[in-house]
Amino acid sequence: MSSKKLFSEFAPVSKEQWIAKATEDLKGADFQKKLVWRTYEGFDIQPFYTIEDLAGRELVTNLNRAFARDENATGARSWVNYTEVLVEDEAKANQIALADLDERGADGIVFNLNGRETVDLETLLKGIEVACCAVSFKQAGCPGKFTEAYFAYLKAKGVDLNKVTGYLYNDPIGTWTTTGKEPCYKCLAKAIKAASAAPHFYALTICSAPFVNAGSNYTQELAFTLAKLTDYIDKLEAEGVTAKEVFENAMPLMGMNTDYFFEIAKFRALRALWIELEALYNTGMDPKNVKIGAESSVWAVAKYDPYVNMLRSTTEGMSAVLGGVDALAIAPYDSTFEQPTSFSSRIALNISHLLKEESYFDKVVDPAAGSYYIENLTDTLIEKALELFKATEAAGGFVAQFAAGNIQQQIAQVRQAKRADIAKRKQAYVGVNRYPNTKEVLEDPQCCGGKKCQAQPEGLELLPCQHAAKPFECLRQRTEMYAKVSGRRPKVFLAGYGNPAMRTARATFSGDFFGVAGFEILPEGVYADAATAGAESAKVDAEIVVICSSDDDYVASAADFARAFKAAAPDKMLVLAGYPADVVEDLKAAGVDDFIHVKVNALEALKGYQEKLGIKID
């Protein structure tokens, strides 16, 4: 190999030099305001990073030791591709599981026991080689009794427990935060002891999905996941379970979200934090034995334009795999609002197949290593999560803080900030608050997205589980109900004149704006001048007419449009796309009722239009 340095004649460029050059290109604009953005976690993201930003970041530097790099039969690395099977009838569930394993290429099955106390394991697992694929379970009626029964079954079948892989979806504290059901640590200890003979089966899952589905930020998700773990260690000590046994039997199961780079950094940060926590408890465990699972969350899913959920799931799966997960459970795109179909279940499995078989994500280990941005982001998340984790521990731990309502309050603040950005459409949810499919009509418009909220137990506030864009889904569903009952859907007409480029741009914006509320968008009308546009658009059968043109045209003649329009149709709503500040008051006096633009809170504005149209607001 040649030792010649090809770029030795180029001097290194410092970060300060890059910033100076960027500031020069901004022609005097403020670098911080233009290119630096603030996260929901409270820290800044720079437009670029260099090796200088990695100086002194010890935890990230040491993260590489946590990844097993030995070549194996399955490639550089592997992960279990899980599919979920609902168990209503053991024989039927068995057939579905076998088909998923044999025909659809699943590596593992998660049997959803749906709260059942007893399960016919002989029928459920018939033909399934438990030692050859991962078998996991969730929603067992009594996790302790079920785990004992499962391992009694395995021993009776002579299965080598060293080859048994999988997990029991068993997070009593997490369940308590969403249902109010008190954790049973005695039952949990029973499950851990029953599974302890199988080193690759985890009877305790520390789940972050309740936080994700409630709208938490990444710092909170990581910190509270760790805080739950330490509470388990403390609570289980009284049941005769040591810290080492907890770590050996625990697997973090993280809810996935759609912020691509943050998700990659989240999984990497979790691994580093988990290893550091293990070291503090002196477990002596090999960092390479830490296994991390990932599952779909509810927060990022949308009920409208549901096929977009497939793209969201693909993004989530990619970031989870690149972040180093060992188990991946991608939910069907329709699972939060209807019974998944055979098609949606197959597509969910295929996402992992595509990542592995066509994109070769299994051929590389920790590909994010060395990325200045992701490494910096990983370390910052570690730092911020540790701060919050320590603060939570100092205040009595996760359970105590949740019982006091402090955890919920912290998450609610972030959720409100996210919802505010969604309402203003700063955060786009394709098909919901941006780019709606206006031809889509739901069969059941009364059902909003997300899971039904649990009745709040006395003295305890539960974490909600909702779609991020649920307010927009409910907004549109109110229009759907109105159209169903009244037989008429509100119509919006886009009236353009003047500058062709600007009238088209503002017509597109306006159609998108009103379309998210489920209003019918009529084809754009183009007129020779403002007065003609006002008079002619007043004749159109539409409750709302939007003026679409340039700011210069608005200053010159939008008032003529408004006067002509209101003279012919005084009861119709006239809206102007844009906000020409110098003439706003004049235009209001001429008859313009409202203005829509990128800074408007779209959710509140559209609720206002619904009220004016007689559409009931809950």
CSV table of C-alpha atoms in Angstrom, one decimal, residues 9 55 59 104 109 146 176 242 310 320 344 358 367 481 510 589 591:
chain,number,residue,atom,x,y,z
A,9,GLU,CA,-0.1,20.4,-0.1
A,55,ALA,CA,-11.8,16.5,21.6
A,59,LEU,CA,-17.5,8.0,26.4
A,104,ARG,CA,-41.9,-14.4,5.1
A,109,ILE,CA,-41.9,-14.1,16.7
A,146,PHE,CA,-46.1,-17.6,32.4
A,176,TRP,CA,-47.9,1.5,35.7
A,242,THR,CA,-29.0,-9.1,42.8
A,310,MET,CA,-44.2,2.7,5.7
A,320,ALA,CA,-32.1,1.7,14.7
A,344,SER,CA,-49.2,-4.5,6.1
A,358,GLU,CA,-30.5,-5.2,-0.5
A,367,PRO,CA,-21.0,2.8,10.5
A,481,MET,CA,-68.4,14.2,10.2
A,510,SER,CA,-53.5,27.8,0.3
A,589,ALA,CA,-61.3,47.8,5.8
A,591,GLY,CA,-63.4,43.5,3.1
